[in-house]
Amino acid sequence: SCYFPMLSYRVILLKLLEQSTLTLLSEVLHPPQELNSMPRIGDIAPDFEAITTKGPIKMSEFAKDKWIVMFSHPADFTPVCTTEMSGFAERKEEFDALNTELLGLSIDSIHAHLGWVQNVREATGVYFDFPIIADIDMKVSKLYGMLQPNESETAAVRAVFFIDPSKKIRLIMYYPLNVGRNMNEILRALEALQVSDKHKVALPLDWKKGDKVICPAPKSLNDLNTRLADHSVEKVTWYLAKKNI
Ligand code: BEZ
C-alpha cells in the first residue's frame, strides 16, 4: 500500500530535478545576456542607437574622430547627480580642448531630461549642452554594465567610459549611487590616455600635465647600457627613469 505513494514522490522528485537541470543548462547556454554584459578595457564599445536630449544618435557614428566620455547618473532631479552634471557642463570647454564629446545617460524619459535641464538652467544658469541618453528601456545601461542590481535594480550606477576615436574602451570608472565622482580625475585620466598614446610612454602616480613621464623599461642589455649612459633622463633606478616631453 506504501508503494504507489513512494513511486509518485520519486516521479515528482525526478521531474523537479530534471526541470532544475534543464533550467540550469539553459541559463549556462543562454545567460541573460544584457544584464551580464560588462564591457572591459580594450573592448570595442558595443554599438547602440538611442534617443538623447540632442536628438537620436548611433554610438558608432557619434563623435566621428573624437574621444567620447560616456557617463551614467542614477536619476534626474537628484542632488548629487545635479552637482555632477553641472560639473561636466561647467568644464565642457576642457573636454572640447581634449577633442572629446560628452555623452550622459540615465534611466529616465526624454521629458524628465528636458525638465531637469531646464530646471537647473533656471535655478543656477548652468546649461547641460551635451546629449543625455533617455535610457528608459535600460537597453544601454544593461549593455554597458551600468545597471548593477545589488546597488540598484532600477537606477544606473555612476559609470564613466572613456572611448577613443577607434571606438575602443580605454578606461572605465564605476562609482556607487551615494558618492559623486571627481571631475579633476576624469579630465586628468583623459589627458593621461592621450599623452600616453601620443608619446608612447607610461604615466606615474598622480601624473598631471607638465609632469615628467616614465620612459619604457629597457628590454635588452643594449637598452640597459644606453639607459645608463643617457644623462638626459632622471634615473631613479635602471628600470625607473623619467623624462620631460
Ligand atoms: C543623488 O544624485 O543625489 C542620488 C541619486 C540616487 C541615489 C542617491 C543619491
GROMACS .gro file of C-alpha atoms and ligand atoms in nm:
model
  254
    1SER     CA    1   0.000   0.000   0.000
    2CYS     CA    2   0.305   0.227   0.050
    3TYR     CA    3   0.446   0.153  -0.294
    4PHE     CA    4   0.235   0.393  -0.502
    5PRO     CA    5   0.289   0.699  -0.284
    6MET     CA    6   0.667   0.623  -0.288
    7LEU     CA    7   0.662   0.598  -0.664
    8SER     CA    8   0.480   0.926  -0.703
    9TYR     CA    9   0.731   1.102  -0.470
   10ARG     CA   10   1.014   0.960  -0.678
   11VAL     CA   11   0.850   1.067  -1.002
   12ILE     CA   12   0.791   1.415  -0.864
   13LEU     CA   13   1.148   1.435  -0.736
   14LEU     CA   14   1.288   1.321  -1.069
   15LYS     CA   15   1.068   1.569  -1.255
   16LEU     CA   16   1.186   1.851  -1.028
   17LEU     CA   17   1.549   1.751  -1.074
   18GLU     CA   18   1.501   1.728  -1.449
   19GLN     CA   19   1.336   2.068  -1.456
   20SER     CA   20   1.605   2.239  -1.249
   21THR     CA   21   1.880   2.073  -1.454
   22LEU     CA   22   1.714   2.197  -1.770
   23THR     CA   23   1.678   2.548  -1.626
   24LEU     CA   24   2.043   2.549  -1.515
   25LEU     CA   25   2.156   2.420  -1.854
   26SER     CA   26   1.951   2.679  -2.033
   27GLU     CA   27   2.097   2.959  -1.815
   28VAL     CA   28   2.450   2.838  -1.884
   29LEU     CA   29   2.387   2.813  -2.257
   30HIS     CA   30   2.179   3.130  -2.282
   31PRO     CA   31   2.277   3.366  -1.999
   32PRO     CA   32   2.055   3.672  -1.958
   33GLN     CA   33   2.293   3.848  -2.196
   34GLU     CA   34   2.203   4.207  -2.135
   35LEU     CA   35   2.249   4.203  -1.757
   36ASN     CA   36   2.571   4.002  -1.783
   37SER     CA   37   2.719   4.239  -2.035
   38MET     CA   38   3.022   4.410  -1.877
   39PRO     CA   39   3.243   4.569  -2.141
   40ARG     CA   40   3.609   4.568  -2.047
   41ILE     CA   41   3.910   4.785  -2.117
   42GLY     CA   42   4.035   4.708  -2.469
   43ASP     CA   43   3.693   4.600  -2.600
   44ILE     CA   44   3.530   4.780  -2.889
   45ALA     CA   45   3.247   4.984  -2.734
   46PRO     CA   46   2.919   4.800  -2.801
   47ASP     CA   47   2.716   4.993  -3.057
   48PHE     CA   48   2.364   5.119  -2.989
   49GLU     CA   49   2.104   5.365  -3.106
   50ALA     CA   50   1.944   5.596  -2.853
   51ILE     CA   51   1.721   5.899  -2.804
   52THR     CA   52   1.907   6.190  -2.645
   53THR     CA   53   1.839   6.549  -2.547
   54LYS     CA   54   2.017   6.645  -2.872
   55GLY     CA   55   1.812   6.404  -3.087
   56PRO     CA   56   1.866   6.040  -3.191
   57ILE     CA   57   2.222   5.908  -3.211
   58LYS     CA   58   2.403   5.592  -3.320
   59MET     CA   59   2.707   5.549  -3.096
   60SER     CA   60   2.938   5.423  -3.375
   61GLU     CA   61   2.861   5.734  -3.580
   62PHE     CA   62   2.865   5.976  -3.290
   63ALA     CA   63   3.173   6.194  -3.243
   64LYS     CA   64   3.346   6.064  -3.560
   65ASP     CA   65   3.720   6.116  -3.497
   66LYS     CA   66   3.686   6.231  -3.139
   67TRP     CA   67   3.708   6.069  -2.798
   68ILE     CA   68   3.385   6.007  -2.609
   69VAL     CA   69   3.338   6.031  -2.234
   70MET     CA   70   3.011   5.847  -2.175
   71PHE     CA   71   2.879   5.867  -1.821
   72SER     CA   72   2.568   5.750  -1.644
   73HIS     CA   73   2.392   5.902  -1.345
   74PRO     CA   74   2.125   5.738  -1.128
   75ALA     CA   75   1.835   5.979  -1.177
   76ASP     CA   76   1.727   6.323  -1.292
   77PHE     CA   77   1.620   6.578  -1.027
   78THR     CA   78   1.851   6.432  -0.760
   79PRO     CA   79   2.112   6.634  -0.570
   80VAL     CA   80   2.443   6.450  -0.627
   81CYS     CA   81   2.358   6.399  -0.995
   82THR     CA   82   2.284   6.770  -1.032
   83THR     CA   83   2.631   6.859  -0.895
   84GLU     CA   84   2.799   6.606  -1.126
   85MET     CA   85   2.606   6.703  -1.438
   86SER     CA   86   2.675   7.070  -1.366
   87GLY     CA   87   3.045   6.980  -1.326
   88PHE     CA   88   3.053   6.825  -1.673
   89ALA     CA   89   2.867   7.126  -1.817
   90GLU     CA   90   3.091   7.384  -1.649
   91ARG     CA   91   3.409   7.212  -1.772
   92LYS     CA   92   3.284   7.122  -2.119
   93GLU     CA   93   3.539   7.356  -2.280
   94GLU     CA   94   3.819   7.149  -2.126
   95PHE     CA   95   3.670   6.834  -2.281
   96ASP     CA   96   3.638   7.021  -2.615
   97ALA     CA   97   4.008   7.112  -2.590
   98LEU     CA   98   4.085   6.740  -2.550
   99ASN     CA   99   3.889   6.660  -2.869
  100THR     CA  100   3.624   6.484  -2.661
  101GLU     CA  101   3.245   6.467  -2.679
  102LEU     CA  102   3.040   6.421  -2.363
  103LEU     CA  103   2.751   6.174  -2.360
  104GLY     CA  104   2.533   6.144  -2.049
  105LEU     CA  105   2.277   5.876  -1.966
  106SER     CA  106   2.016   5.784  -1.709
  107ILE     CA  107   1.716   5.556  -1.692
  108ASP     CA  108   1.471   5.843  -1.731
  109SER     CA  109   1.238   5.963  -2.005
  110ILE     CA  110   1.334   6.233  -2.251
  111HIS     CA  111   1.066   6.453  -2.089
  112ALA     CA  112   1.230   6.415  -1.746
  113HIS     CA  113   1.569   6.500  -1.901
  114LEU     CA  114   1.431   6.814  -2.069
  115GLY     CA  115   1.254   6.921  -1.749
  116TRP     CA  116   1.572   6.872  -1.542
  117VAL     CA  117   1.796   7.054  -1.791
  118GLN     CA  118   1.555   7.348  -1.793
  119ASN     CA  119   1.511   7.340  -1.413
  120VAL     CA  120   1.888   7.352  -1.349
  121ARG     CA  121   1.929   7.627  -1.609
  122GLU     CA  122   1.661   7.836  -1.436
  123ALA     CA  123   1.796   7.765  -1.086
  124THR     CA  124   2.171   7.803  -1.147
  125GLY     CA  125   2.231   7.928  -1.501
  126VAL     CA  126   2.423   7.609  -1.588
  127TYR     CA  127   2.313   7.455  -1.919
  128PHE     CA  128   2.376   7.087  -1.995
  129ASP     CA  129   2.488   7.145  -2.353
  130PHE     CA  130   2.566   6.785  -2.447
  131PRO     CA  131   2.345   6.486  -2.532
  132ILE     CA  132   2.191   6.291  -2.244
  133ILE     CA  133   2.054   5.947  -2.337
  134ALA     CA  134   1.696   5.873  -2.225
  135ASP     CA  135   1.754   5.505  -2.146
  136ILE     CA  136   1.402   5.437  -2.026
  137ASP     CA  137   1.411   5.075  -2.154
  138MET     CA  138   1.753   5.024  -1.984
  139LYS     CA  139   1.897   4.897  -2.312
  140VAL     CA  140   2.224   5.090  -2.298
  141SER     CA  141   2.260   5.062  -1.919
  142LYS     CA  142   2.243   4.683  -1.942
  143LEU     CA  143   2.473   4.670  -2.246
  144TYR     CA  144   2.741   4.865  -2.056
  145GLY     CA  145   2.701   4.704  -1.712
  146MET     CA  146   2.575   5.032  -1.569
  147LEU     CA  147   2.282   4.856  -1.404
  148GLN     CA  148   2.432   4.673  -1.108
  149PRO     CA  149   2.135   4.508  -0.934
  150ASN     CA  150   2.293   4.476  -0.589
  151GLU     CA  151   2.337   4.855  -0.588
  152SER     CA  152   2.003   4.934  -0.755
  153GLU     CA  153   1.768   4.740  -0.980
  154THR     CA  154   1.623   5.048  -1.141
  155ALA     CA  155   1.892   5.319  -1.144
  156ALA     CA  156   2.225   5.315  -1.327
  157VAL     CA  157   2.537   5.344  -1.111
  158ARG     CA  158   2.776   5.633  -1.175
  159ALA     CA  159   2.984   5.487  -1.460
  160VAL     CA  160   3.235   5.663  -1.686
  161PHE     CA  161   3.353   5.506  -2.011
  162PHE     CA  162   3.650   5.660  -2.192
  163ILE     CA  163   3.618   5.564  -2.561
  164ASP     CA  164   3.894   5.653  -2.808
  165PRO     CA  165   3.841   5.763  -3.172
  166SER     CA  166   3.872   5.399  -3.291
  167LYS     CA  167   3.579   5.324  -3.053
  168LYS     CA  168   3.793   5.117  -2.821
  169ILE     CA  169   3.712   5.138  -2.447
  170ARG     CA  170   4.027   5.265  -2.277
  171LEU     CA  171   3.928   5.327  -1.915
  172ILE     CA  172   3.622   5.253  -1.703
  173MET     CA  173   3.517   5.402  -1.369
  174TYR     CA  174   3.226   5.283  -1.156
  175TYR     CA  175   3.104   5.479  -0.856
  176PRO     CA  176   2.810   5.390  -0.632
  177LEU     CA  177   2.489   5.589  -0.601
  178ASN     CA  178   2.590   5.784  -0.293
  179VAL     CA  179   2.940   5.907  -0.388
  180GLY     CA  180   2.995   6.171  -0.653
  181ARG     CA  181   3.285   6.147  -0.897
  182ASN     CA  182   3.592   6.372  -0.918
  183MET     CA  183   3.593   6.591  -1.229
  184ASN     CA  184   3.965   6.670  -1.196
  185GLU     CA  185   4.039   6.296  -1.206
  186ILE     CA  186   3.814   6.240  -1.509
  187LEU     CA  187   3.997   6.515  -1.701
  188ARG     CA  188   4.338   6.403  -1.572
  189ALA     CA  189   4.276   6.043  -1.679
  190LEU     CA  190   4.153   6.153  -2.024
  191GLU     CA  191   4.461   6.368  -2.078
  192ALA     CA  192   4.688   6.091  -1.948
  193LEU     CA  193   4.544   5.844  -2.200
  194GLN     CA  194   4.601   6.088  -2.483
  195VAL     CA  195   4.957   6.176  -2.375
  196SER     CA  196   5.039   5.809  -2.331
  197ASP     CA  197   4.915   5.734  -2.685
  198LYS     CA  198   5.093   6.030  -2.843
  199HIS     CA  199   5.434   5.982  -2.680
  200LYS     CA  200   5.424   5.603  -2.625
  201VAL     CA  201   5.503   5.646  -2.258
  202ALA     CA  202   5.353   5.541  -1.929
  203LEU     CA  203   5.250   5.786  -1.660
  204PRO     CA  204   5.329   5.763  -1.291
  205LEU     CA  205   5.118   5.806  -0.982
  206ASP     CA  206   4.929   6.136  -0.974
  207TRP     CA  207   5.070   6.240  -1.313
  208LYS     CA  208   4.935   6.569  -1.438
  209LYS     CA  209   5.006   6.784  -1.742
  210GLY     CA  210   5.361   6.922  -1.729
  211ASP     CA  211   5.499   6.644  -1.507
  212LYS     CA  212   5.772   6.409  -1.625
  213VAL     CA  213   5.664   6.079  -1.784
  214ILE     CA  214   5.801   5.726  -1.746
  215CYS     CA  215   6.049   5.603  -2.009
  216PRO     CA  216   5.972   5.247  -2.121
  217ALA     CA  217   6.186   4.999  -1.922
  218PRO     CA  218   6.490   4.850  -2.104
  219LYS     CA  219   6.416   4.524  -2.281
  220SER     CA  220   6.775   4.414  -2.351
  221LEU     CA  221   7.125   4.469  -2.215
  222ASN     CA  222   7.186   4.707  -2.505
  223ASP     CA  223   6.882   4.910  -2.395
  224LEU     CA  224   7.006   4.896  -2.037
  225ASN     CA  225   7.355   5.024  -2.129
  226THR     CA  226   7.205   5.300  -2.341
  227ARG     CA  227   6.980   5.395  -2.049
  228LEU     CA  228   7.271   5.405  -1.802
  229ALA     CA  229   7.471   5.631  -2.036
  230ASP     CA  230   7.179   5.866  -2.100
  231HIS     CA  231   7.215   6.164  -1.868
  232SER     CA  232   6.915   6.346  -2.013
  233VAL     CA  233   6.669   6.128  -1.822
  234GLU     CA  234   6.607   6.129  -1.447
  235LYS     CA  235   6.705   5.779  -1.328
  236VAL     CA  236   6.554   5.659  -1.002
  237THR     CA  237   6.693   5.317  -1.081
  238TRP     CA  238   6.779   5.135  -1.404
  239TYR     CA  239   6.418   5.031  -1.475
  240LEU     CA  240   6.252   5.350  -1.349
  241ALA     CA  241   6.350   5.661  -1.542
  242LYS     CA  242   6.156   5.978  -1.609
  243LYS     CA  243   6.182   6.241  -1.878
  244ASN     CA  244   6.018   6.563  -1.989
  245ILE     CA  245   5.805   6.563  -2.302
  246BEZ     C1  246   2.170   6.175  -0.594
  246BEZ     O1  247   2.208   6.205  -0.707
  246BEZ     O2  248   2.163   6.258  -0.504
  246BEZ     C2  249   2.130   6.035  -0.566
  246BEZ     C3  250   2.067   5.961  -0.664
  246BEZ     C4  251   2.032   5.830  -0.636
  246BEZ     C5  252   2.058   5.775  -0.513
  246BEZ     C6  253   2.125   5.851  -0.416
  246BEZ     C7  254   2.160   5.981  -0.444
   0.00000   0.00000   0.00000
